[in-house]
Structures are given as structure tokens and as C-alpha cells.
Amino acid sequence: MLTVLIVDDEPLMRMGIQKAIDWSNYGIGEINTAPNGRVALQMVEEQQPDILLTDVRMPGLDGLELSRIVKERWPSIKIVIISGYDDFSYAKKSIACGVTDYLLKPIDSKSLGQTIDKVTQEIADERGKIREQDQMSHLLQQSVGIARQKVLKELLFGEAGEKELQRYEHVLGLNDSIRGRNAVVLVKINSFKEKSTLFRDGGLLHFAVQNILEELLRTEGSGELVDLRPGSLLLVLRQNESAFKPIDDFVLQAQAAVLDYLRVPTTWGLGSIASGLQGLRQSYRDADRAIKSRWMSPTKRIFAFNDERSGKSLSANETIHTVTQALQLGSTKPLLDELEKMTDRFTKDCIYDPESIEAFYLKLAESLETLQKDRNRESQPDLRERVREVLYLSDTLLDAVASLDILFQESVQTHQHLPKPYSKVIRDVIEFLNQNFGEDISLADAANRVFLNRSYLSYLFVQETGSNFSDFLAVLRLEKAKELLAAGGMKNYEVAEAVGYKDFRHFGQMFKKHTGMTPSDFRKIAP
């Protein structure tokens, strides 16, 4: 609701104006009065009303002088001059003082109502414009912030190079963050999944930490923030005259602020101080290596790139090879045994190089992914990325190993439902068929190709594929025919010949039996 101050040295006039209209109809909820200009000026200073209605002629500080002072100090206040003289000179002076309107005495309710309606509408319009400007400014700041984050991500992790840097650094104000002396610092929210339940969801917790860090970066003039993934943030901190605090001091302050406000501990990895794009990328790699050390020292909260580290390298190439071979032959036991050994090993001895641990589990994930793709089956959604996520979210090595054990157990269950791989003989036969399905080939041709007896090959083929040779070849030819028909550019009989059918009528019968429609009908619905 708006407020109004009525100023007149005549009590009856002040009361008359107060009673003349229903002020609430105009959105005005508070009405105050003053007997003269000096009292009014003091009240304006204390209350800053939205509207000032003042008489012109008053002892001491008159209405025009009061209006001039108020407009100088509080330009947003709307002023209406009240005068008993229809004198143009007064009106002219009023306009010069920035007065919104001019009322002549005696004042009736109609003219007062019209004036107040006009003034309150102006206030509403101005405030609406201010809100729009604030919203636009906020959206612009958000857009620039998002753009800065996107460009920084591309520069740090993508293929963006010096050309892209030159294009964006001035527009987005990234000069200091790239050209100056900076360090990349990684921030991990500890026990992120568990703590998220206290904040209703992980997004809210992540956003709260991000807000605290962004506010500190603004007040300290220290650098940039990049949102990496849930529970993980990246800072580019400046180490130069524009930063009010050294990097180490800022990290201590920020870590304490998050803990004080949210009661949430965080772990920090500090990269090397460097300049230029390549230096910044190296600083990120240093910070990434540093923060992985938390697995070995779970009670420590800040890790620097130059901290002393001791840990055995986990060399597991032979193990990975053995596990991969077993998976290819359809056996998951070596993988399960190796997971159990790793858990036992890390329980007894945690002194291992973090990067070699990560490399081991990523190679295991790659073996499973490759095998599932080779079987023409959909692999689990990026198993390697899920391994990286587990490793990043884990605060200790034992937490990571336990979570990875569950992840690989789930993957193994999926693997066990896959069909067993074909033997080399059958794989060679299938490759022969794929290369020669358009020719007049037979079981005998395939048997000669793999140097086997025709009857024995027929037996093997049925055992491993679940289909006899002729049916398998027919399905292969008809599936290829569907591809050619969908592609267009060939007549139906040309398609038949291309996939090995010399008799077009026989091709049509086989195609309809396989698809439920003729080749021509299939063309009409083919994507």
C-alpha cells in the first residue's frame, strides 16, 4: 500500500483533504499530516512517503521550497501542489521543482480523486518499469554467467583453443580468469547423497553451496565458478592484485562459510598457479589428482597439488586381460573373484595410487561395455561414466570399492543373460554369409570356407545360432532386402537379384512370409 503526506498550515484544510475521498480506493493505506514545511521535511526524511500534497503559501518553509528540497533528495516522491491562487507563475515554478500536478483551492472530491488516480498510476507504471528492468538485468546477468561457465568448460575440457579464447575473453570478461595468474580449485560436497536428504533433494544442497561460493567470489573479487556435476564445483581463483586475498586464505574462508551456514563439510583440491590456457588446463589436472587423495586421508579436507604422496601403483594389466578373456568365453567368475580380491586388498592396505585405482575400474568397465556391444546388445548407460561418478561421490576408498562392487555385480547379472558368444568357426561362417549373401551360395560353400565336413558344420551352426543354415541365410537376405527397399533407387526385381534371389516370384513369396506384406506394400510404409 502507498503512503501520503498532507501539508497545510490550516487544520480544517488538512482535515478536509483527508475526508474528501476514500484513499484506499487508490491503493493508499497510510495518510499523515504536517502543519508546516519544516515539520513536513522532517517527516519526509523519516517516513519517505510515496505522495506529498503541500500548500504553496505557508510560514517558514513554503510549499515550493519544500518541493524543491524533496525532489533533490528523494526524486521518486510524487508531489502535488495545492494553491488558492490561479497564478501561472506558481504553476511555472512548480513545474521547475519537478511537481507532478497542481490543484486549486477550494478542492472538491472529484478533482482530488482524479489527481490522486493520475499520480498513483504514474507510480505503478514507474515501478512496473523498474521491475522489468530488474528482471532484464537479472536475466542478462544469468545469461552472461551461463555463457561464461559454458566457455570456461569448453576451454578446460573441450577442444576450444586460442581462437575461441580470443573471441570470447573480452565479450565475457574472462581476461583475468585466463590470462592472469590463476589456480583451478575443485570442491566436493562430502557425503553428498546422504546430506541431500536433509535438503529435500541434492539439487537444493548443491545450489545452496554454489550460492555461498558465488557470493564470496563477488565480495572478494577472487575469480569464477563453474558448475560441474551434482556435488561438484570448480573454481578458477585469481592470484593477483585484483584478488583481495591469497588463494589459500580464500579456500579456508569459503570452506568455513559452507560449514557454518549449512553444516556440510567440503573437500578441496588445489591446482598449481599458472597463466594462459594450457596452464589452466594443467592446473585442473593437478587439482583433480590432488582431490583424489581424499580416499587415502578421509579426515583431511584440503589437498594441494604439491602435497607429498606415497602410494603403490595398482598394476592390473594381466588381471584385466584374464577377466576379459573369461567374459568373452561367457564366464563371469574371474571378474567376481577379482572384485572380491580388490575389496580384501584395500581393506588391509589402503596405500595405493588413486589414479591407478581409477584406471583399473575404468578398464574393467570398458571390457564389459565392449563385450555387450560385440554381442549386438545395448550396454548399460555408459558404465565407465557411472564408475567415474561412484569414484567422485565416494569420500573414502572403502566406500568407493563397496559401491563399485555393487555396480559391477549388477552389470554381471546383465551379462549372464546375454547369449554365449559364437565360436570362431561360426563367426567366420556368418562373416562369409554377410559378404556373399547376394551370390548363389550353399552350406557346402561355407563348409569349404572353414575346412569342415558339411554335416558337422550344419550341426555346429544349429547348436550355436539356434537356426539351420538355410533359414539363417534366408532371414539375412530378406533383412538386407528390407534395407534396399527402404533406401529406394532400385526396382523390386533388382532388389531380389541383389540379395541372391534369381526367381522374383519366389522372392515375393518369401518376403511376404517374413514381413506379412509384399515388397511394394513395404515400400509404402518404409521410413
Coordinates of C-alpha atoms in Angstrom, one line a residue:
M1 CA 0.0 0.0 0.0
L2 CA 1.1 3.6 -0.7
T3 CA 1.6 6.4 1.8
V4 CA 0.7 10.1 1.5
L5 CA 1.7 13.2 3.5
I6 CA -0.7 16.2 3.5
V7 CA 1.0 19.6 4.4
D8 CA -1.1 22.7 5.1
D9 CA -0.9 25.3 7.8
E10 CA -4.8 25.3 8.1
P11 CA -6.1 22.4 10.3
L12 CA -9.5 22.5 8.6
M13 CA -7.9 22.2 5.2
R14 CA -5.8 19.3 6.2
M15 CA -8.9 17.5 7.7
G16 CA -11.0 18.4 4.6
I17 CA -8.4 16.8 2.3
Q18 CA -8.2 13.7 4.5
K19 CA -12.0 13.2 4.4
A20 CA -12.6 14.2 0.8
I21 CA -12.0 10.8 -0.8
D22 CA -11.7 7.1 0.1
W23 CA -7.9 6.8 -0.2
S24 CA -8.0 3.0 -0.1
N25 CA -9.7 3.0 -3.5
Y26 CA -6.4 4.3 -4.9
G27 CA -4.2 1.9 -3.1
I28 CA -3.2 4.3 -0.3
G29 CA -3.2 2.7 3.2
E30 CA -1.5 5.4 5.3
I31 CA -2.2 9.1 5.5
N32 CA -0.1 11.5 7.6
T33 CA -0.4 15.3 8.0
A34 CA 2.1 18.2 8.8
P35 CA 1.2 21.8 9.9
N36 CA 4.1 23.5 8.0
G37 CA 7.1 22.9 5.7
R38 CA 9.8 22.3 8.3
V39 CA 7.8 19.6 10.1
A40 CA 6.9 18.1 6.8
L41 CA 10.6 18.0 5.7
Q42 CA 11.5 16.1 8.9
M43 CA 8.6 13.7 8.4
V44 CA 9.6 13.1 4.8
E45 CA 13.1 12.3 5.9
E46 CA 11.9 9.8 8.5
Q47 CA 9.0 8.2 6.5
Q48 CA 9.7 8.9 2.8
P49 CA 6.0 8.9 1.7
D50 CA 5.1 8.0 -1.9
I51 CA 3.0 11.1 -2.4
L52 CA 3.4 14.6 -1.0
L53 CA 0.4 17.1 -1.1
T54 CA 1.5 20.5 0.0
D55 CA 0.1 24.0 0.2
V56 CA 2.1 26.7 -1.5
R57 CA 1.9 29.5 1.0
M58 CA 3.0 28.5 4.5
P59 CA 5.0 30.3 7.1
G60 CA 8.8 29.5 7.2
L61 CA 9.4 26.9 4.6
D62 CA 6.8 27.4 1.8
G63 CA 5.5 24.6 -0.5
L64 CA 7.7 25.4 -3.5
E65 CA 10.9 25.4 -1.5
L66 CA 9.8 22.2 0.3
S67 CA 9.1 20.6 -3.1
R68 CA 12.5 21.6 -4.5
I69 CA 14.3 20.1 -1.5
V70 CA 12.3 16.9 -1.5
K71 CA 12.8 16.4 -5.3
E72 CA 16.6 16.9 -4.9
R73 CA 16.9 14.4 -2.1
W74 CA 14.1 11.9 -2.9
P75 CA 13.3 12.2 -6.6
S76 CA 10.9 9.2 -6.7
I77 CA 8.4 11.0 -4.4
K78 CA 5.4 12.4 -6.3
I79 CA 4.5 16.0 -5.4
V80 CA 1.1 17.7 -5.8
I81 CA 1.0 21.5 -5.1
I82 CA -2.2 23.0 -3.6
S83 CA -2.8 26.7 -4.1
G84 CA -5.6 29.2 -3.6
Y85 CA -4.2 31.4 -6.4
D86 CA -4.8 30.8 -10.1
D87 CA -1.4 32.2 -10.9
F88 CA 0.6 30.9 -13.8
S89 CA 3.8 32.0 -12.2
Y90 CA 3.2 29.5 -9.3
A91 CA 2.4 26.7 -11.8
K92 CA 5.6 27.6 -13.8
K93 CA 7.7 27.4 -10.6
S94 CA 6.0 24.2 -9.6
I95 CA 7.0 22.5 -12.9
A96 CA 10.6 23.7 -12.4
C97 CA 10.6 22.0 -9.0
G98 CA 9.5 18.7 -10.6
V99 CA 5.9 18.8 -9.3
T100 CA 3.6 16.1 -10.7
D101 CA 0.3 18.1 -10.5
Y102 CA -1.2 21.4 -9.4
L103 CA -4.5 21.7 -7.5
L104 CA -6.5 24.9 -7.0
K105 CA -8.5 25.6 -3.8
P106 CA -11.2 25.0 -2.9
I107 CA -10.6 21.3 -3.5
D108 CA -13.6 19.1 -4.3
S109 CA -13.6 15.3 -4.1
K110 CA -13.8 14.9 -7.9
S111 CA -10.7 16.9 -8.8
L112 CA -8.7 15.4 -5.9
G113 CA -9.7 11.9 -6.8
Q114 CA -8.7 12.5 -10.5
T115 CA -5.3 13.9 -9.4
I116 CA -4.6 11.1 -7.0
D117 CA -5.6 8.5 -9.6
K118 CA -3.2 10.0 -12.1
V119 CA -0.4 10.1 -9.6
T120 CA -0.8 6.5 -8.3
Q121 CA -1.0 5.3 -11.9
E122 CA 2.3 7.0 -12.6
I123 CA 3.8 5.3 -9.5
A124 CA 2.5 1.9 -10.7
D125 CA 3.9 2.4 -14.2
E126 CA 7.3 3.5 -12.9
R127 CA 7.5 0.6 -10.5
G128 CA 6.5 -1.8 -13.2
K129 CA 9.3 -0.5 -15.5
I130 CA 11.8 -0.8 -12.6
R131 CA 10.7 -4.4 -12.0
E132 CA 11.0 -5.1 -15.8
Q133 CA 14.5 -3.6 -15.8
D134 CA 15.5 -5.5 -12.7
Q135 CA 14.2 -8.7 -14.3
M136 CA 16.0 -8.0 -17.6
S137 CA 19.2 -7.1 -15.7
H138 CA 18.9 -10.4 -13.7
L139 CA 18.3 -12.4 -16.8
L140 CA 21.2 -10.7 -18.6
Q141 CA 23.5 -11.5 -15.6
Q142 CA 22.3 -15.1 -15.6
S143 CA 22.8 -15.4 -19.3
V144 CA 26.3 -13.9 -19.1
G145 CA 27.1 -16.2 -16.1
I146 CA 25.8 -19.3 -18.0
A147 CA 27.8 -18.2 -21.1
R148 CA 31.0 -17.7 -19.0
Q149 CA 30.6 -21.1 -17.4
K150 CA 30.0 -22.8 -20.8
V151 CA 33.0 -21.1 -22.4
L152 CA 35.2 -22.0 -19.4
K153 CA 34.1 -25.6 -19.6
E154 CA 34.9 -25.7 -23.3
L155 CA 38.3 -24.1 -22.7
L156 CA 39.1 -26.5 -19.8
F157 CA 37.7 -29.8 -21.1
G158 CA 36.7 -29.4 -24.7
E159 CA 38.6 -28.7 -27.9
A160 CA 38.3 -24.9 -27.7
G161 CA 41.7 -23.3 -28.3
E162 CA 43.3 -19.8 -28.6
K163 CA 40.9 -18.7 -31.4
E164 CA 37.8 -19.3 -29.3
L165 CA 39.5 -17.7 -26.3
Q166 CA 40.3 -14.5 -28.2
R167 CA 36.7 -14.4 -29.5
Y168 CA 35.1 -14.6 -26.0
E169 CA 37.5 -13.3 -23.4
H170 CA 36.7 -9.6 -23.9
V171 CA 33.0 -10.0 -24.5
L172 CA 32.5 -12.2 -21.4
G173 CA 35.2 -10.5 -19.3
L174 CA 37.3 -13.7 -19.0
N175 CA 40.7 -11.9 -19.4
D176 CA 41.8 -12.2 -15.8
S177 CA 40.5 -15.8 -15.5
I178 CA 42.6 -17.0 -18.4
R179 CA 45.5 -14.6 -18.9
G180 CA 46.3 -13.8 -15.3
R181 CA 47.9 -16.0 -12.7
N182 CA 45.2 -18.4 -11.6
A183 CA 44.7 -21.8 -10.0
V184 CA 41.9 -24.3 -10.6
V185 CA 40.3 -25.5 -7.3
L186 CA 37.9 -28.4 -7.2
V187 CA 35.2 -28.5 -4.5
K188 CA 33.4 -31.7 -3.5
I189 CA 30.4 -31.8 -1.1
N190 CA 31.1 -34.6 1.3
S191 CA 28.5 -37.4 1.8
F192 CA 26.5 -35.7 -0.9
K193 CA 23.8 -38.3 -1.3
E194 CA 23.3 -38.7 2.4
K195 CA 23.3 -34.9 3.1
S196 CA 20.9 -34.3 0.2
T197 CA 18.0 -35.9 2.2
L198 CA 18.3 -33.1 4.7
F199 CA 17.7 -30.6 2.0
R200 CA 14.8 -32.5 0.3
D201 CA 17.0 -33.1 -2.8
G202 CA 20.6 -32.9 -3.9
G203 CA 19.9 -30.1 -6.3
L204 CA 18.9 -27.8 -3.4
L205 CA 22.1 -28.7 -1.4
H206 CA 24.2 -28.1 -4.5
F207 CA 22.5 -24.8 -5.2
A208 CA 23.0 -23.6 -1.6
V209 CA 26.7 -24.3 -1.7
Q210 CA 27.0 -22.7 -5.1
N211 CA 25.3 -19.6 -3.8
I212 CA 27.7 -19.2 -0.9
L213 CA 30.7 -19.6 -3.1
E214 CA 29.4 -17.2 -5.7
E215 CA 28.7 -14.5 -3.1
L216 CA 32.2 -14.9 -1.7
L217 CA 33.7 -14.7 -5.2
R218 CA 31.8 -11.4 -5.7
T219 CA 32.8 -9.8 -2.4
E220 CA 36.4 -10.9 -2.6
G221 CA 36.9 -10.3 -6.3
S222 CA 38.6 -13.7 -6.5
G223 CA 37.5 -15.5 -9.7
E224 CA 35.0 -17.7 -11.5
L225 CA 32.7 -20.6 -10.6
V226 CA 31.9 -23.5 -12.9
D227 CA 29.1 -26.0 -12.1
L228 CA 30.5 -29.4 -12.9
R229 CA 28.0 -32.1 -11.7
P230 CA 25.8 -32.7 -8.7
G231 CA 28.0 -32.4 -5.6
S232 CA 31.0 -31.0 -7.5
L233 CA 32.1 -27.4 -8.4
L234 CA 35.1 -25.9 -9.9
L235 CA 36.6 -22.5 -9.1
V236 CA 39.2 -20.5 -11.1
L237 CA 40.8 -18.4 -8.4
R238 CA 43.0 -15.4 -9.2
Q239 CA 46.3 -14.8 -7.5
N240 CA 47.0 -11.1 -8.4
E241 CA 46.3 -7.5 -7.3
S242 CA 42.6 -7.8 -8.2
A243 CA 42.1 -10.6 -5.7
F244 CA 41.7 -9.3 -2.1
K245 CA 43.0 -12.5 -0.5
P246 CA 45.6 -15.2 -1.4
I247 CA 44.1 -18.4 -2.8
D248 CA 44.9 -20.4 0.4
D249 CA 43.1 -17.9 2.6
F250 CA 40.1 -17.8 0.3
V251 CA 39.8 -21.5 0.4
L252 CA 39.9 -21.6 4.2
Q253 CA 37.3 -18.8 4.4
A254 CA 35.0 -20.5 1.8
Q255 CA 35.2 -23.9 3.4
A256 CA 34.4 -22.4 6.9
A257 CA 31.4 -20.4 5.4
V258 CA 29.8 -23.5 3.9
L259 CA 30.3 -25.4 7.2
D260 CA 28.9 -22.6 9.3
Y261 CA 25.8 -21.9 7.1
L262 CA 24.9 -25.4 6.0
R263 CA 26.7 -27.7 8.5
V264 CA 28.0 -29.5 5.4
P265 CA 31.7 -30.4 5.2
T266 CA 33.5 -30.0 1.8
T267 CA 36.8 -31.3 0.4
W268 CA 39.0 -29.1 -1.7
G269 CA 41.7 -29.9 -4.3
L270 CA 44.1 -27.1 -5.2
G271 CA 45.8 -27.0 -8.5
S272 CA 49.0 -25.2 -9.5
I273 CA 49.1 -21.5 -10.1
A274 CA 49.5 -20.8 -13.8
S275 CA 48.7 -18.4 -16.6
G276 CA 47.3 -19.0 -20.1
L277 CA 45.0 -21.6 -21.5
Q278 CA 47.5 -24.5 -21.3
G279 CA 48.5 -23.5 -17.8
L280 CA 44.9 -23.5 -16.7
R281 CA 44.3 -27.0 -18.1
Q282 CA 47.4 -28.3 -16.3
S283 CA 46.1 -26.7 -13.1
Y284 CA 42.9 -28.6 -13.5
R285 CA 44.7 -31.9 -13.9
D286 CA 46.8 -31.1 -10.8
A287 CA 43.6 -30.2 -8.8
D288 CA 42.0 -33.5 -10.0
R289 CA 44.9 -35.5 -8.8
A290 CA 45.0 -33.7 -5.5
I291 CA 41.4 -34.2 -4.6
K292 CA 41.6 -37.9 -5.3
S293 CA 44.0 -38.2 -2.3
R294 CA 40.9 -37.9 0.0
W295 CA 40.4 -41.7 -0.5
M296 CA 43.7 -42.2 1.5
S297 CA 43.1 -39.5 4.0
P298 CA 39.4 -39.2 4.6
T299 CA 39.7 -36.9 7.6
K300 CA 41.7 -34.3 5.7
R301 CA 39.7 -31.5 3.9
I302 CA 42.2 -29.6 1.8
F303 CA 44.7 -31.2 -0.6
A304 CA 47.3 -29.3 -2.7
F305 CA 48.8 -30.4 -5.9
N306 CA 52.3 -30.3 -4.3
D307 CA 51.5 -32.3 -1.2
E308 CA 53.7 -35.3 -0.7
R309 CA 52.1 -38.5 -1.8
S310 CA 53.1 -42.1 -1.3
G311 CA 51.1 -45.0 -2.8
K312 CA 51.7 -48.2 -4.6
S313 CA 50.7 -48.3 -8.3
L314 CA 48.0 -50.8 -8.9
S315 CA 49.3 -52.6 -12.0
A316 CA 46.5 -54.8 -13.2
N317 CA 47.0 -55.3 -17.0
E318 CA 47.4 -59.1 -16.7
T319 CA 44.3 -59.3 -14.5
I320 CA 42.2 -57.2 -16.9
H321 CA 43.4 -59.5 -19.8
T322 CA 42.4 -62.6 -17.9
V323 CA 39.0 -61.2 -16.9
T324 CA 38.3 -60.0 -20.5
Q325 CA 39.1 -63.4 -22.0
A326 CA 36.8 -65.1 -19.5
L327 CA 34.0 -62.7 -20.3
Q328 CA 34.4 -63.4 -24.0
L329 CA 34.0 -67.1 -23.3
G330 CA 30.9 -66.5 -21.2
S331 CA 32.4 -66.8 -17.8
T332 CA 31.9 -64.1 -15.1
K333 CA 33.6 -65.9 -12.3
P334 CA 37.1 -64.4 -12.7
L335 CA 35.6 -60.9 -12.6
L336 CA 33.6 -61.7 -9.4
D337 CA 36.7 -63.2 -7.9
E338 CA 38.9 -60.2 -8.8
L339 CA 36.3 -57.8 -7.3
E340 CA 36.4 -59.8 -4.0
K341 CA 40.2 -59.7 -4.0
M342 CA 40.3 -56.0 -4.5
T343 CA 37.9 -55.4 -1.6
D344 CA 40.1 -57.6 0.6
R345 CA 43.3 -55.9 -0.6
F346 CA 42.0 -52.4 0.1
T347 CA 40.6 -53.3 3.5
K348 CA 44.0 -54.5 4.6
D349 CA 46.1 -51.8 2.8
C350 CA 44.8 -48.5 1.6
I351 CA 48.2 -47.1 0.4
Y352 CA 47.6 -47.2 -3.4
D353 CA 47.9 -44.5 -6.0
P354 CA 44.4 -43.2 -6.6
E355 CA 44.8 -42.7 -10.3
S356 CA 45.9 -46.3 -10.8
I357 CA 42.8 -47.5 -8.8
E358 CA 40.6 -45.4 -11.1
A359 CA 42.3 -46.7 -14.2
F360 CA 41.7 -50.3 -13.0
Y361 CA 38.0 -50.0 -12.6
L362 CA 37.6 -48.0 -15.8
K363 CA 39.3 -50.8 -17.7
L364 CA 37.0 -53.3 -16.2
A365 CA 34.0 -51.2 -17.2
E366 CA 35.4 -50.8 -20.7
S367 CA 35.8 -54.6 -21.1
L368 CA 32.1 -55.2 -20.1
E369 CA 30.9 -52.4 -22.4
T370 CA 32.9 -53.7 -25.4
L371 CA 31.6 -57.2 -24.9
Q372 CA 28.0 -56.2 -24.7
K373 CA 28.4 -54.1 -27.9
D374 CA 30.0 -57.1 -29.6
R375 CA 27.0 -59.2 -28.8
N376 CA 24.8 -56.6 -30.5
R377 CA 23.1 -55.8 -27.3
E378 CA 22.5 -52.5 -25.6
S379 CA 25.1 -51.9 -22.9
Q380 CA 24.2 -50.3 -19.6
P381 CA 24.1 -46.5 -19.9
D382 CA 27.8 -45.6 -20.1
L383 CA 29.2 -47.9 -17.5
R384 CA 32.5 -46.0 -17.4
E385 CA 30.7 -42.8 -16.6
R386 CA 28.9 -44.5 -13.8
V387 CA 32.2 -45.7 -12.5
R388 CA 33.6 -42.1 -12.6
E389 CA 30.5 -40.9 -10.7
V390 CA 30.9 -43.5 -8.0
L391 CA 34.5 -42.7 -7.5
Y392 CA 33.8 -39.0 -7.4
L393 CA 31.0 -39.2 -4.9
S394 CA 32.9 -41.5 -2.6
D395 CA 34.6 -39.9 0.4
T396 CA 36.9 -42.9 1.2
L397 CA 38.4 -45.7 -0.8
L398 CA 36.4 -48.4 1.0
D399 CA 33.2 -46.5 0.2
A400 CA 34.2 -46.4 -3.4
V401 CA 35.1 -50.1 -3.6
A402 CA 31.8 -51.1 -1.9
S403 CA 29.8 -49.0 -4.3
L404 CA 31.7 -50.3 -7.4
D405 CA 31.3 -53.9 -6.2
I406 CA 27.5 -53.4 -6.3
L407 CA 27.7 -51.6 -9.7
F408 CA 29.7 -54.5 -11.3
Q409 CA 27.5 -57.1 -9.7
E410 CA 24.5 -55.5 -11.5
S411 CA 26.5 -55.4 -14.8
V412 CA 27.5 -59.1 -14.4
Q413 CA 23.8 -60.1 -13.9
T414 CA 23.0 -58.4 -17.2
H415 CA 26.0 -60.1 -18.8
Q416 CA 24.8 -63.5 -17.7
H417 CA 21.6 -63.1 -19.6
L418 CA 23.4 -62.4 -22.8
P419 CA 23.7 -65.2 -25.3
K420 CA 27.0 -67.0 -25.3
P421 CA 29.4 -65.8 -27.9
Y422 CA 29.8 -67.7 -31.1
S423 CA 32.9 -69.8 -31.7
K424 CA 35.4 -68.6 -34.2
V425 CA 34.2 -71.1 -36.8
I426 CA 30.6 -69.9 -36.7
R427 CA 31.8 -66.2 -36.6
D428 CA 33.8 -66.9 -39.8
V429 CA 30.7 -68.5 -41.4
I430 CA 28.5 -65.6 -40.5
E431 CA 31.1 -63.2 -41.9
F432 CA 31.2 -65.3 -45.1
L433 CA 27.4 -65.0 -45.4
N434 CA 27.4 -61.3 -44.8
Q435 CA 29.9 -60.8 -47.6
N436 CA 28.3 -63.1 -50.1
F437 CA 24.6 -63.2 -49.5
G438 CA 23.9 -61.9 -53.0
E439 CA 25.6 -64.9 -54.6
D440 CA 24.4 -68.4 -55.1
I441 CA 26.0 -69.9 -52.0
S442 CA 25.2 -73.1 -50.1
L443 CA 26.2 -75.0 -46.9
A444 CA 28.9 -76.7 -48.9
D445 CA 30.5 -73.4 -49.8
A446 CA 30.5 -72.3 -46.2
A447 CA 31.9 -75.7 -45.1
N448 CA 34.8 -75.4 -47.6
R449 CA 35.5 -71.9 -46.4
V450 CA 36.1 -73.2 -42.8
F451 CA 37.6 -76.6 -43.8
L452 CA 34.9 -78.6 -42.1
N453 CA 32.6 -81.5 -43.0
R454 CA 29.2 -80.2 -44.3
S455 CA 27.2 -82.3 -41.8
Y456 CA 29.4 -81.3 -38.9
L457 CA 29.1 -77.6 -39.8
S458 CA 25.4 -78.0 -40.0
Y459 CA 25.3 -79.5 -36.5
L460 CA 27.5 -76.7 -35.1
F461 CA 25.5 -74.0 -36.8
V462 CA 22.2 -75.2 -35.3
Q463 CA 23.8 -75.7 -31.8
E464 CA 25.2 -72.2 -31.6
T465 CA 22.7 -70.0 -33.5
G466 CA 19.5 -71.9 -32.8
S467 CA 18.7 -71.9 -36.6
N468 CA 19.6 -74.1 -39.5
F469 CA 21.9 -72.7 -42.2
S470 CA 19.2 -72.2 -44.9
D471 CA 16.8 -70.4 -42.6
F472 CA 19.6 -68.1 -41.3
L473 CA 20.7 -67.2 -44.8
A474 CA 17.1 -66.6 -45.9
V475 CA 16.5 -64.2 -43.0
L476 CA 19.8 -62.4 -43.7
R477 CA 18.8 -61.9 -47.3
L478 CA 15.3 -60.7 -46.5
E479 CA 16.6 -58.2 -43.9
K480 CA 19.0 -56.9 -46.5
A481 CA 16.2 -56.6 -49.0
K482 CA 14.2 -54.5 -46.5
E483 CA 17.1 -52.1 -46.2
L484 CA 17.4 -51.8 -50.0
L485 CA 13.6 -51.3 -50.5
A486 CA 13.6 -48.6 -47.8
A487 CA 16.6 -46.8 -49.4
G488 CA 14.8 -46.6 -52.8
G489 CA 16.5 -46.3 -56.1
M490 CA 16.1 -49.9 -57.2
K491 CA 13.1 -51.8 -58.7
N492 CA 11.7 -54.8 -56.8
Y493 CA 13.2 -57.4 -59.1
E494 CA 16.6 -55.6 -58.9
V495 CA 16.4 -55.9 -55.1
A496 CA 15.6 -59.6 -55.4
E497 CA 18.6 -60.2 -57.6
A498 CA 20.9 -58.1 -55.3
V499 CA 20.1 -60.3 -52.3
G500 CA 20.5 -63.6 -54.1
Y501 CA 17.1 -64.4 -55.4
K502 CA 17.0 -65.2 -59.2
D503 CA 13.3 -66.1 -59.2
F504 CA 11.4 -62.8 -58.4
R505 CA 8.1 -64.7 -57.7
H506 CA 9.9 -66.9 -55.1
F507 CA 11.4 -63.7 -53.6
G508 CA 7.9 -62.2 -53.3
Q509 CA 6.5 -65.2 -51.5
M510 CA 9.4 -65.4 -49.1
F511 CA 9.3 -61.7 -48.4
K512 CA 5.6 -61.8 -47.6
K513 CA 6.0 -64.8 -45.3
H514 CA 8.8 -62.9 -43.5
T515 CA 7.2 -59.5 -43.2
G516 CA 3.5 -60.1 -43.7
M517 CA 3.4 -57.8 -46.8
T518 CA 4.5 -57.6 -50.4
P519 CA 7.7 -55.7 -51.3
S520 CA 5.5 -52.9 -52.9
D521 CA 3.5 -52.6 -49.7
F522 CA 6.6 -52.5 -47.6
R523 CA 8.0 -49.6 -49.7
K524 CA 4.9 -47.5 -48.9
I525 CA 5.4 -47.7 -45.1
A526 CA 9.2 -47.9 -45.0
P527 CA 10.7 -45.0 -43.1

